[in-house]
Coordinates of C-alpha atoms in Angstrom, one line a residue:
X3 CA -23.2 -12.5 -2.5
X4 CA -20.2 -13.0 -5.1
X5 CA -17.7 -10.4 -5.3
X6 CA -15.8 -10.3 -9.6
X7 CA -12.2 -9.8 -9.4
X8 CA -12.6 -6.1 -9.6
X9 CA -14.7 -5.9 -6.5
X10 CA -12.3 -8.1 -4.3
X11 CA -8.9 -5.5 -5.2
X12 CA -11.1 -2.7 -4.3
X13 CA -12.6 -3.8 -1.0
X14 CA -9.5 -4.8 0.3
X15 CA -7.5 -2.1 -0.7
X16 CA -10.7 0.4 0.8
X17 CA -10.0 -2.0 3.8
X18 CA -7.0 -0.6 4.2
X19 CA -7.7 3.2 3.1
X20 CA -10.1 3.2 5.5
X21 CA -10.6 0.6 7.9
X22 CA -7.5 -0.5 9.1
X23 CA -6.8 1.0 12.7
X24 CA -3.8 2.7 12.6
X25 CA -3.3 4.5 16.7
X26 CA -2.5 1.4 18.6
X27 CA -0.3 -1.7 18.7
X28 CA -1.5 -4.5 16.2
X29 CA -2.9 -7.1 17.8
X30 CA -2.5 -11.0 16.2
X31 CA -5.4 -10.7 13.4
X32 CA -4.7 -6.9 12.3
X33 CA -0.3 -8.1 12.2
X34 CA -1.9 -10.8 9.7
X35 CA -3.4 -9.0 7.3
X36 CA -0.7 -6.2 7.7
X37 CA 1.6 -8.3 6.8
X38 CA 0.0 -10.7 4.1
X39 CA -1.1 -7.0 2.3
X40 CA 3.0 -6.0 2.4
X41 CA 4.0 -9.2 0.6
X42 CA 0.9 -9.2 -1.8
X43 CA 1.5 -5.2 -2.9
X44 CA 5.4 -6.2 -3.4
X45 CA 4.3 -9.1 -5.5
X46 CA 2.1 -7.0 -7.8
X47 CA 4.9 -4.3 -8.1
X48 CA 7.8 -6.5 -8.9
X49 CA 5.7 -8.9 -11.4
X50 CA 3.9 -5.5 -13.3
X51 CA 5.0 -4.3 -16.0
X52 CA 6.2 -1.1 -14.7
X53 CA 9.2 -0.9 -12.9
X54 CA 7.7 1.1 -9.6
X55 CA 10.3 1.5 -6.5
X56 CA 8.8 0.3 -3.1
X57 CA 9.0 3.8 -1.6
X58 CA 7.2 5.0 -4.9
X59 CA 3.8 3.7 -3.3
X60 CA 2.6 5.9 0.2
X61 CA 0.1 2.8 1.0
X62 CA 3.1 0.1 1.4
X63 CA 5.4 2.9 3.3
X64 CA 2.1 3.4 5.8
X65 CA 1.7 -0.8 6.2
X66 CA 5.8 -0.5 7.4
X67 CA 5.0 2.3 9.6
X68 CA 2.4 0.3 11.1
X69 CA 4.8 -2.0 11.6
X70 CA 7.3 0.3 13.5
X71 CA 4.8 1.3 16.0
X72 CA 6.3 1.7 19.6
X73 CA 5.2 -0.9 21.7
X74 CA 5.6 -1.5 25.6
X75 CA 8.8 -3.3 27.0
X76 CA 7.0 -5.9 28.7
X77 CA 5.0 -6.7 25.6
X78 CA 7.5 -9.5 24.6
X79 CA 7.2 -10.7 28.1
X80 CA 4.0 -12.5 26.3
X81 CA 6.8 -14.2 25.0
X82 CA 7.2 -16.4 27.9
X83 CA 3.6 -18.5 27.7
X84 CA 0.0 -17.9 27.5
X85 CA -1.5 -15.6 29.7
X86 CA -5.5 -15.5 29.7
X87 CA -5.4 -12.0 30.5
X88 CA -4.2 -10.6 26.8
X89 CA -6.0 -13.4 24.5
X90 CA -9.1 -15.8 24.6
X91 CA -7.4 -18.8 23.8
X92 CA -3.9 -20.5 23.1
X93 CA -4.3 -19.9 19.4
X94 CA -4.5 -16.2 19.6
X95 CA -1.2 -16.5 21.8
X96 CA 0.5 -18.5 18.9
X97 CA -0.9 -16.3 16.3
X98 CA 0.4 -13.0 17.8
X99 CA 3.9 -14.3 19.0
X100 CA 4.4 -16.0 15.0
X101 CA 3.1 -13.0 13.3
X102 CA 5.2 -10.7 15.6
X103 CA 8.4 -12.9 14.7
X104 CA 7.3 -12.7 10.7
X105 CA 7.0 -9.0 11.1
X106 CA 10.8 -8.7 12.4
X107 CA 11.6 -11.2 9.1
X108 CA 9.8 -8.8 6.8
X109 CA 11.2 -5.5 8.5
X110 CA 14.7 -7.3 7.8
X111 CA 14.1 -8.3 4.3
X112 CA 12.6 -4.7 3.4
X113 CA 15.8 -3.6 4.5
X114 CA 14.4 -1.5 7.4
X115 CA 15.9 -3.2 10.2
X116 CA 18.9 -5.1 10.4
X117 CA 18.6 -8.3 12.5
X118 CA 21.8 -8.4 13.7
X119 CA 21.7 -5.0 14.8
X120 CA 18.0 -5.1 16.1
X121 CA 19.3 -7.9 18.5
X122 CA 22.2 -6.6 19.8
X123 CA 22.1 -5.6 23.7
X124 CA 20.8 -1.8 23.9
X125 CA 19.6 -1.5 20.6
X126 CA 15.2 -1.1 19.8
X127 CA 15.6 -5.2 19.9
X128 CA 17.2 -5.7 22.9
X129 CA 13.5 -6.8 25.0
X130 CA 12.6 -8.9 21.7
X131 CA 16.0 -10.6 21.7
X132 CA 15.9 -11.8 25.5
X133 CA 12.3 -13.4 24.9
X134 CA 12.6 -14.5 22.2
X135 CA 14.4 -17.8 22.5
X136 CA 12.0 -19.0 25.1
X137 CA 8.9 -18.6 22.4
X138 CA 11.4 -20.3 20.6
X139 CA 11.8 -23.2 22.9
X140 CA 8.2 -23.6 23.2
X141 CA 7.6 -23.8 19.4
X142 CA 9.8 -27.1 19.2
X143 CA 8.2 -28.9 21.9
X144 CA 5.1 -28.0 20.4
X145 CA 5.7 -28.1 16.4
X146 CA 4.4 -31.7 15.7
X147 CA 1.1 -31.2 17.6
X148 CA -0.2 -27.9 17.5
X149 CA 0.0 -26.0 13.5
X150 CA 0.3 -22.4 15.0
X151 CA 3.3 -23.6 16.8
X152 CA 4.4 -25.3 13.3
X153 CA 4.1 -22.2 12.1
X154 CA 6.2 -20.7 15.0
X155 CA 9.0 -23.2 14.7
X156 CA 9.5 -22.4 10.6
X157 CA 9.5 -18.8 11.3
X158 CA 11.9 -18.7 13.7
X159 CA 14.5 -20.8 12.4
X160 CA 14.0 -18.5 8.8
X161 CA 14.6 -15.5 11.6
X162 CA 17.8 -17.3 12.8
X163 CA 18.7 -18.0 9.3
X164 CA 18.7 -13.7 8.9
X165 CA 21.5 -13.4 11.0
X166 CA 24.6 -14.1 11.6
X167 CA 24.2 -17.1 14.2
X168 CA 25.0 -20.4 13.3
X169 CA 22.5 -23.4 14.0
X170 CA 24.6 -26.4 14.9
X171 CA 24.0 -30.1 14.3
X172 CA 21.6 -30.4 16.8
X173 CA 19.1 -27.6 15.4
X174 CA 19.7 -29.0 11.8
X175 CA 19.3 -32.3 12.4
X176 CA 15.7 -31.6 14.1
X177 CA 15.0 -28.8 11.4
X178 CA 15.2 -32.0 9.4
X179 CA 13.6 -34.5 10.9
X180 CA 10.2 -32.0 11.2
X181 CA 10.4 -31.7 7.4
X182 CA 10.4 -35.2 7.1
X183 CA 7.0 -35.4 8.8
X184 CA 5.4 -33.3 6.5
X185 CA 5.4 -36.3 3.6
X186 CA 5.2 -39.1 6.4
X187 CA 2.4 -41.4 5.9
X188 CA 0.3 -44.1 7.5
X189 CA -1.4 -46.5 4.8
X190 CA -1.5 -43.9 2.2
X191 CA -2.1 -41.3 4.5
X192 CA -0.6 -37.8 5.6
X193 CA -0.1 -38.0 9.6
X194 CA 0.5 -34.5 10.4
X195 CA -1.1 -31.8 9.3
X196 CA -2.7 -33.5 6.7
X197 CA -4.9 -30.2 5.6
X198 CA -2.4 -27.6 5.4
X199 CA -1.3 -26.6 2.2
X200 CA 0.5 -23.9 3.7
X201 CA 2.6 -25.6 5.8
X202 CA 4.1 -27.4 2.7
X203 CA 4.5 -24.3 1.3
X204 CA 5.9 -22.1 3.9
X205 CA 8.6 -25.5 4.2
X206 CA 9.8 -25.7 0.6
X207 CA 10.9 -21.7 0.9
X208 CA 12.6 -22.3 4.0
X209 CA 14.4 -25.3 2.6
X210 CA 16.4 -23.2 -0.3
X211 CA 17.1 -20.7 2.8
X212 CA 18.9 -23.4 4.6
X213 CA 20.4 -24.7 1.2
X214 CA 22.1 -20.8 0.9
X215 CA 23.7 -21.4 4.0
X216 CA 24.2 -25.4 5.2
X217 CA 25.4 -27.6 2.3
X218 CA 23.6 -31.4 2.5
X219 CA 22.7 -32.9 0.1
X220 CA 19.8 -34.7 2.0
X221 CA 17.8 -31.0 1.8
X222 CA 17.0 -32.0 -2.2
X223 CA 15.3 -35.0 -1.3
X224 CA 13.3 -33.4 1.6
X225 CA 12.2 -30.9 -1.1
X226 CA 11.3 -33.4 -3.7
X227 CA 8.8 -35.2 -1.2
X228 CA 7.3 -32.2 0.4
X229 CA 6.9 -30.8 -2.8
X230 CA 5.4 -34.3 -4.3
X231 CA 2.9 -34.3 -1.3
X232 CA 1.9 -30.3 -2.1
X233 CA 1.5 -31.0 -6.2
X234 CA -1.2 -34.0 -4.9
X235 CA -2.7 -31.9 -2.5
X236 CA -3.3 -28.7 -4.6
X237 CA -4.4 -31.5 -7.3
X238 CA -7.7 -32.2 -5.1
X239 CA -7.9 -28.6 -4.1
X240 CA -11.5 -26.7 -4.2
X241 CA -12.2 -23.4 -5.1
X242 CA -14.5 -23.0 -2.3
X243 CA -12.2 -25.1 0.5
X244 CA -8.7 -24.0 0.3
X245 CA -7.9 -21.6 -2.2
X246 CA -7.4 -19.0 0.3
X247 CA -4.2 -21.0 1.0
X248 CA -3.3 -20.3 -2.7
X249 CA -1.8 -17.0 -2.7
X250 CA 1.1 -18.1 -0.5
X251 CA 2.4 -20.6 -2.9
X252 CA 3.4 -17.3 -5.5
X253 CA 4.3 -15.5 -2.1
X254 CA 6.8 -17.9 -0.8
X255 CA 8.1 -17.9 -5.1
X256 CA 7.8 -22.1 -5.4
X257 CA 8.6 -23.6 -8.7
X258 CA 7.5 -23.0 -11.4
X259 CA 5.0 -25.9 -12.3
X260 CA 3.4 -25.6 -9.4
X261 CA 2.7 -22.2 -9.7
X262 CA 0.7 -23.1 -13.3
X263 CA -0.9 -26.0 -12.0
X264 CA -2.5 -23.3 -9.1
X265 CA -3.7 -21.0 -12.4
X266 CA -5.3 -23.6 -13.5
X267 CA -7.3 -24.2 -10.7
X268 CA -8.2 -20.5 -10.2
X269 CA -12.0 -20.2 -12.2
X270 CA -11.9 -18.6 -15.7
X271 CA -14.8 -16.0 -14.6
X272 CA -12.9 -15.2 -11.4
X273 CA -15.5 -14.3 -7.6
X274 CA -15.0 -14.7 -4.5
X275 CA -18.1 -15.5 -1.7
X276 CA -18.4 -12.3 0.4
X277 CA -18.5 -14.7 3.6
X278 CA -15.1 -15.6 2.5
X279 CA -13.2 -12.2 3.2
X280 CA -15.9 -10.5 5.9
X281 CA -16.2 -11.1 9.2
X282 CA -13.3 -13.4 11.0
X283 CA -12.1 -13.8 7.6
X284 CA -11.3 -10.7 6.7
X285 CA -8.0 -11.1 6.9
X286 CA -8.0 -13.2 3.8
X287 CA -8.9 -10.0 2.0
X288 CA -5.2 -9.5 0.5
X289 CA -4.8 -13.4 -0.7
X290 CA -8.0 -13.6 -2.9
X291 CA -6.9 -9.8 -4.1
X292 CA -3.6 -11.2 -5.5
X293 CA -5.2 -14.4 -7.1
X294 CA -7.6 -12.0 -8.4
X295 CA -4.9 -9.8 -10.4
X296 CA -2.3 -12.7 -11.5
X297 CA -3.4 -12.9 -14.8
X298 CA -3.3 -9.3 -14.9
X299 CA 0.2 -8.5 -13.8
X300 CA 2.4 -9.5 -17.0
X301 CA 0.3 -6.5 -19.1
X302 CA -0.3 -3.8 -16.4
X303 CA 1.1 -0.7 -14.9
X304 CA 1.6 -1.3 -11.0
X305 CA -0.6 1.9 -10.4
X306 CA -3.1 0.8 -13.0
X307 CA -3.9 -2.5 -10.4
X308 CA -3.2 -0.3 -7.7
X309 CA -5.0 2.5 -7.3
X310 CA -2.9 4.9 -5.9
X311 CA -4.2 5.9 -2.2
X312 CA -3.9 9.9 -1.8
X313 CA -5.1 9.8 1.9
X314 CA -2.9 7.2 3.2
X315 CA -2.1 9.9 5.9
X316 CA -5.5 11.5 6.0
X317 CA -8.2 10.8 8.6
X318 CA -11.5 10.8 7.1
X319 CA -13.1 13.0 8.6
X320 CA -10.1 15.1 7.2
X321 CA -11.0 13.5 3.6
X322 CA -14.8 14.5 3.8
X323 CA -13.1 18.6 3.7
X324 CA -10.9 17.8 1.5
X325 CA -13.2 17.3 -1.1
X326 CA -16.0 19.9 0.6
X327 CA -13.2 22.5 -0.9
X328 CA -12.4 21.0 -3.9
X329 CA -16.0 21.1 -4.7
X330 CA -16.2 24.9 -4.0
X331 CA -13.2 25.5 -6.2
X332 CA -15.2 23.4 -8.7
X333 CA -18.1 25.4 -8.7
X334 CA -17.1 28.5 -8.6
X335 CA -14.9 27.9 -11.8
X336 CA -17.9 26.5 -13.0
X337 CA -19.7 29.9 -12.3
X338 CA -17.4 32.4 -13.8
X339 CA -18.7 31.2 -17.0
X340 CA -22.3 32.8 -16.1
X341 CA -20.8 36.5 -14.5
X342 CA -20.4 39.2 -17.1
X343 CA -18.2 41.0 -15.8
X344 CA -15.8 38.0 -15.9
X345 CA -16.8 37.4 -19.4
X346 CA -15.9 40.7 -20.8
X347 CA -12.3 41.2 -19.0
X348 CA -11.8 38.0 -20.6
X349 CA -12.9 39.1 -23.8
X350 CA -10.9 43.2 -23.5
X351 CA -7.7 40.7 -22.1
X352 CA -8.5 42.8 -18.9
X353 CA -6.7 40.1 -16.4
X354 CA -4.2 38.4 -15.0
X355 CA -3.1 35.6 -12.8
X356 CA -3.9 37.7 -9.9
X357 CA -7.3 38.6 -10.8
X358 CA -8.1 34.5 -10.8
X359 CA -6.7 34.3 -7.4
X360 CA -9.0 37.0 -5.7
X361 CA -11.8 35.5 -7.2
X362 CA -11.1 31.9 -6.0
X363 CA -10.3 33.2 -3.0
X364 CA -13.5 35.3 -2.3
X365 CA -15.0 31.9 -3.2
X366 CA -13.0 29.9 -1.6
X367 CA -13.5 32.4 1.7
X368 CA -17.2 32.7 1.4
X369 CA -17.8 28.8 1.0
X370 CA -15.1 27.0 3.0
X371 CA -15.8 24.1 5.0
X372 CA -16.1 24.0 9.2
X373 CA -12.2 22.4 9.2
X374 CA -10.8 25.5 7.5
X375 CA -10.5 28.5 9.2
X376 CA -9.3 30.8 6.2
X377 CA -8.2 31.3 3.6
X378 CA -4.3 33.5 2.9
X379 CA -3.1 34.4 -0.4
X380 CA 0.4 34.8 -1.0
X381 CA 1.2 32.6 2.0
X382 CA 4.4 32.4 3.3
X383 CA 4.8 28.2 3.7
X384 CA 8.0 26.8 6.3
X385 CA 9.3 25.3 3.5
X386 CA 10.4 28.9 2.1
X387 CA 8.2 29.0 -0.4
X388 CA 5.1 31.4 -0.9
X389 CA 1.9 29.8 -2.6
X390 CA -0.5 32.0 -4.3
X391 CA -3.6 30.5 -2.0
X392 CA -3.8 28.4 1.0
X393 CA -6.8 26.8 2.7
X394 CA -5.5 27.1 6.4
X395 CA -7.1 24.7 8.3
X396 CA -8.4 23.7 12.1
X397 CA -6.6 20.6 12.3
X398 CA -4.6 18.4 10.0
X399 CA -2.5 19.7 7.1
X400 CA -3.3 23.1 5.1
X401 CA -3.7 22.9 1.4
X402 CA -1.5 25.3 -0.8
X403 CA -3.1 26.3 -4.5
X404 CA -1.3 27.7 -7.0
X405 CA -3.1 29.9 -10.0
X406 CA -1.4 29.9 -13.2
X407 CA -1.6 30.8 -16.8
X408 CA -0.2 28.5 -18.9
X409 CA 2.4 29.0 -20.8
X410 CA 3.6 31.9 -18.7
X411 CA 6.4 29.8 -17.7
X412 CA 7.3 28.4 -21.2
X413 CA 9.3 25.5 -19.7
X414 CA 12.1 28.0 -18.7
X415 CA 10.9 29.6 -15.8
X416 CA 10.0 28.1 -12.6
X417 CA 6.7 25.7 -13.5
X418 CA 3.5 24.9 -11.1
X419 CA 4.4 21.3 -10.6
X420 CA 7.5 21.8 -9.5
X421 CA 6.7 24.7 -7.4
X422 CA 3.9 23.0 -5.5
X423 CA 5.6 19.9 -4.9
X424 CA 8.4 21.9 -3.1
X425 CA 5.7 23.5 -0.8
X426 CA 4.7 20.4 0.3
X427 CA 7.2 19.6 3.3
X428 CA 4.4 18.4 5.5
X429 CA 1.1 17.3 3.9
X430 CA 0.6 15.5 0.6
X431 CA -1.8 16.9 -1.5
X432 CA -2.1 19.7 -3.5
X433 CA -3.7 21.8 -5.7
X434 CA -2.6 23.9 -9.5
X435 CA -5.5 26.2 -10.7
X436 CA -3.8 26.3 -15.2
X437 CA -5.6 28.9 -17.1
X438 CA -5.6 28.4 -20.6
X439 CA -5.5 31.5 -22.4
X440 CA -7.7 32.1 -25.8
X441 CA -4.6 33.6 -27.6
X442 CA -2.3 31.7 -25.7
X443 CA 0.5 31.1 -27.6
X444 CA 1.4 27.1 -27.9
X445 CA 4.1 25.8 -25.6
X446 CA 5.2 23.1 -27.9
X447 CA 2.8 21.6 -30.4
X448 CA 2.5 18.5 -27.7
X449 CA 1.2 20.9 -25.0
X450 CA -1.9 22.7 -26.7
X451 CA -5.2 22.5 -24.4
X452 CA -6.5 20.6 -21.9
X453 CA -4.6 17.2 -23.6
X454 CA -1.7 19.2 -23.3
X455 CA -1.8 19.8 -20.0
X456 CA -2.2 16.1 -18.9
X457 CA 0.9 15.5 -21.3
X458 CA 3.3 17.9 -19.7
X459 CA 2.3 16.5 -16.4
X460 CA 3.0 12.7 -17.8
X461 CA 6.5 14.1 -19.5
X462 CA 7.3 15.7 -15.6
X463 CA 10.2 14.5 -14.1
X464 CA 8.3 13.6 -10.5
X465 CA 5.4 12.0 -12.3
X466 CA 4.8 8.1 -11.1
X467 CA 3.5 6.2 -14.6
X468 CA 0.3 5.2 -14.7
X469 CA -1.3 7.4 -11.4
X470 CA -3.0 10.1 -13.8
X471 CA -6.7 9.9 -13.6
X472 CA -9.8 11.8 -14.0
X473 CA -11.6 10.1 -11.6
X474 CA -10.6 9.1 -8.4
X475 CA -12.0 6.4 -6.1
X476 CA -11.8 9.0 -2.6
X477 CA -12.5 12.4 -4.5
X478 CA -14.5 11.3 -7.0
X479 CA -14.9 13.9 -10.4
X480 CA -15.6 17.2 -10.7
X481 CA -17.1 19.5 -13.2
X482 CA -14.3 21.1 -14.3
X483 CA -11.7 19.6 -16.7
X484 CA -9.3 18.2 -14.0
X485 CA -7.0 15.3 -13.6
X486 CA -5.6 13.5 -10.0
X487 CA -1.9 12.5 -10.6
X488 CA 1.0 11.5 -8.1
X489 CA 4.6 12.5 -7.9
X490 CA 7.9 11.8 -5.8
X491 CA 8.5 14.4 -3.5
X492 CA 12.6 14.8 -3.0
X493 CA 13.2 17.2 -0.1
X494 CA 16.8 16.8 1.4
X495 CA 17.2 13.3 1.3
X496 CA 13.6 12.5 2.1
X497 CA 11.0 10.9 -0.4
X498 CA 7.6 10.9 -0.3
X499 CA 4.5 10.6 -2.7
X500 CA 2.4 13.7 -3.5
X501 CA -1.4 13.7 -4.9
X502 CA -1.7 16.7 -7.3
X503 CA -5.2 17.9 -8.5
X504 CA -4.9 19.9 -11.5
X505 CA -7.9 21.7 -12.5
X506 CA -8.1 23.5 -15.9
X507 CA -9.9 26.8 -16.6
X508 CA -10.3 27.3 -20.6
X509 CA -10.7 30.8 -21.4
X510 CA -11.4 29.9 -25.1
X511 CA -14.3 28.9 -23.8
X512 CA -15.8 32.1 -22.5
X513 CA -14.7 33.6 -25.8
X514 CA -18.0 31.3 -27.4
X515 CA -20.2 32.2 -24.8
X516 CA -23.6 32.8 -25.6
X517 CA -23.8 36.2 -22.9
X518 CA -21.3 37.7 -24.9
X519 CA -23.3 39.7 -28.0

């Protein structure tokens, strides 16, 4: 089965939504994809059009928490050489200690850890820093005959390379001569690694690292043959052979022509084979997503190729409520528009805000799903804050509500946004009930109606561009005019993104109603 560009952005980023274990340590294949997904969303964000900040986006902030999962202190005894008794086979071993070394390298160039910190003696690094030059060792013996260990080698010296230590003639002058064997050739012939696109790759970015930091003059010519030998081999390049290698070329930010001559390659009416991110190759799932969206990126919001995630932090079980009560909230706005009574205190002005709440709640109450226990108006929240309703649940994170008619607060006063992001110190997702009175008076031309509404939130200071959205991929739509939107939560000096659902109840449009005679 084929899978269209579309289809590939959205499996892999469900992948992660849904399927990525997220309780244990990573094991060699999961620290892959975890890591090829953190360089592919940072890609997309810095080469959109919008200008989105890294922490602006929950799903990238969950991949580095991943990444900062506890692990063992013997785990980097593994370190020291295979053992049978933690992987199948030698590759798994090479796999897991390289990834686990790039992990470190990406933690360090996110700015989360600082290598020279990390390795000092008592600091979180301390177990890595005694292994690690042993792995290291092995990597050089190794490097010419075995890729993973090729791999190993390039990593580690770009690790080295992040710190403060000095590599002295001996390292550079082997550094070197590896290089060198990546454009050596036997009547016309690669002899190493004669398939691997990457490793060509991976070498030219490493090659401008050392250039920052070691002056010779003999690194320019390394680069012109390695990248001569990579411009021949893309040249031959099949869609269908080694195109998964691709995305790496745009990760690792090579020159320029080769970039384009890559494009080119990439077919016009863009699919992948399903075989080709499923099963043992799933972990390709990121690099045929990022191929998929280049020619995208130049005229495209970040969070318009990315769809935001509001459950990054929500088990799914705890997503399957989530929207059980959003569903009751739908439909019993949905009701009011059959009740009489309703009708006519809308029609004498007989209400007010508080009126809305007691019925939502005696809905909400009647209807509520086996992970909420009940349901408290006028909660009193540990952020200090009281929210007009809040679906207290078994397990997992309560959901505040807030009922409002609009424009009560006439941009002066303290506004539902606002007010609901600041009640959300410990979950992320939220809901604002706006009642649109029939002889509401206009808060600004701009702001009339439902249209209105969806502008003011736009115009809010919190609001992330380009995250609005009627529809969304885990909630789906409901009934009622409502829009999904996400904002930056700024508590203290903590940060953290918000899903809002703001669901509209147009009094206008009981006015027309054919019960009323």
């Amino acid at each position: 089965m084929q899978l269209n560009d579309s289809s590939v952005v959205s499996d892999w980023l469900r992948f992660l939504d849904y399927d990525l274990e997220r309780d244990h340590d990573m094991w060699q294949n999961r620290k892959t994809l975890v890591l090829d997904s953190i360089e592919v969303l940072n890609y997309i964000r810095e080469n959109s059009s919008s200008n989105v900040e890294i922490i602006s986006d929950s799903r990238i902030q969950s991949l580095f928490d991943l990444c900062q999962l506890p692990c063992r202190n013997d785990y980097y005894s593994r370190f020291l050489k295979f053992d049978s008794r933690f992987y199948n086979n030698e590759n798994n071993w090479w796999l897991d200690c390289w990834q686990t070394i790039r992990m470190k390298n990406l933690l360090h160039k996110f700015n989360i850890i600082n290598l020279n910190e990390y390795l000092l003696e008592n600091s979180d690094g301390e177990y890595f820093a005694k292994k690690f030059p042993n792995f290291f060792n092995y990597s050089r013996k190794e490097k010419a005959s075995v890729p993973l260990a090729a791999f190993s080698y390039l990593e580690c010296i770009r690790l080295i390379l992040n710190t403060d230590k000095i590599l002295d003639t001996t390292h550079l002058d082997e550094i070197k001569s590896f290089l060198k064997l990546l454009y050596e050739k036997n009547n016309g012939k690669l002899k190493y690694f004669k398939r691997s696109n990457e490793i060509r790759a991976n070498s030219l970015n490493l090659i401008r690292c050392l250039q920052k930091k070691y002056s010779d003059p003999e690194y320019n010519d390394i680069y012109s043959s390695i990248k001569k030998v990579l411009k021949d081999m893309i040249e031959v390049n099949k869609w269908d052979q080694y195109s998964f290698t691709w995305c790496t070329f745009f990760l690792f930010g090579l020159d320029k022509d080769i970039l384009l001559q890559t494009k080119s390659k990439i077919p016009n009416d863009f699919f992948v084979e399903s075989n080709w991110i499923s099963g043992a190759n799933h972990t390709r799932k990121p690099r045929y997503a990022l191929l998929a969206l280049l020619d995208k990126l130049r005229n495209s919001q970040y969070f318009e190729l990315i769809k935001p995630n509001p459950i990054v932090y929500t088990p799914y079980n705890k997503l399957k409520h989530n929207s059980e009560t959003l569903l009751v909230i739908d439909k019993a706005i949905q009701s009011f528009k059959q009740v009489k009574d309703i009708q006519q205190k809308i029609r004498d002005e007989n209400y007010n805000e508080n009126y809305f709440r007691d019925l939502l709640r005696v809905a909400l109450s009647s209807n509520k799903s086996d992970d909420v226990e009940y349901i408290e108006k006028e909660a009193f929240l540990s952020s200090g804050r009281t929210t007009d309703l809040l679906a207290v649940r078994r397990e997992g994170y309560d959901i505040p509500i807030e009922v409002k008619i609009l424009w009560r607060f006439n941009g002066e006063s303290y506004e539902p946004i606002t007010e609901i992001i600041e009640q959300l110190t410990d979950g992320n997702f939220g809901v604002i009930v706006v009642i649109n009175a029939h002889n509401n008076p206009t808060y600004k031309r701009k702001y009339t109606g439902f249209e209105g509404w969806k502008y003011f939130i736009k115009d809010h200071n919190t609001y992330i561009d380009g995250t609005i959205r009627e529809k969304d991929d885990y909630y789906g739509q409901l009934k009622s005019n409502s829009v999904y939107s996400e904002h930056m939560s700024s508590i203290g000096d903590r940060q953290k993104v918000v899903t809002l659902l703001s669901i509209m109840i147009d009094l206008s449009e009981y006015i027309r109603s054919s019960h009323l005679k």
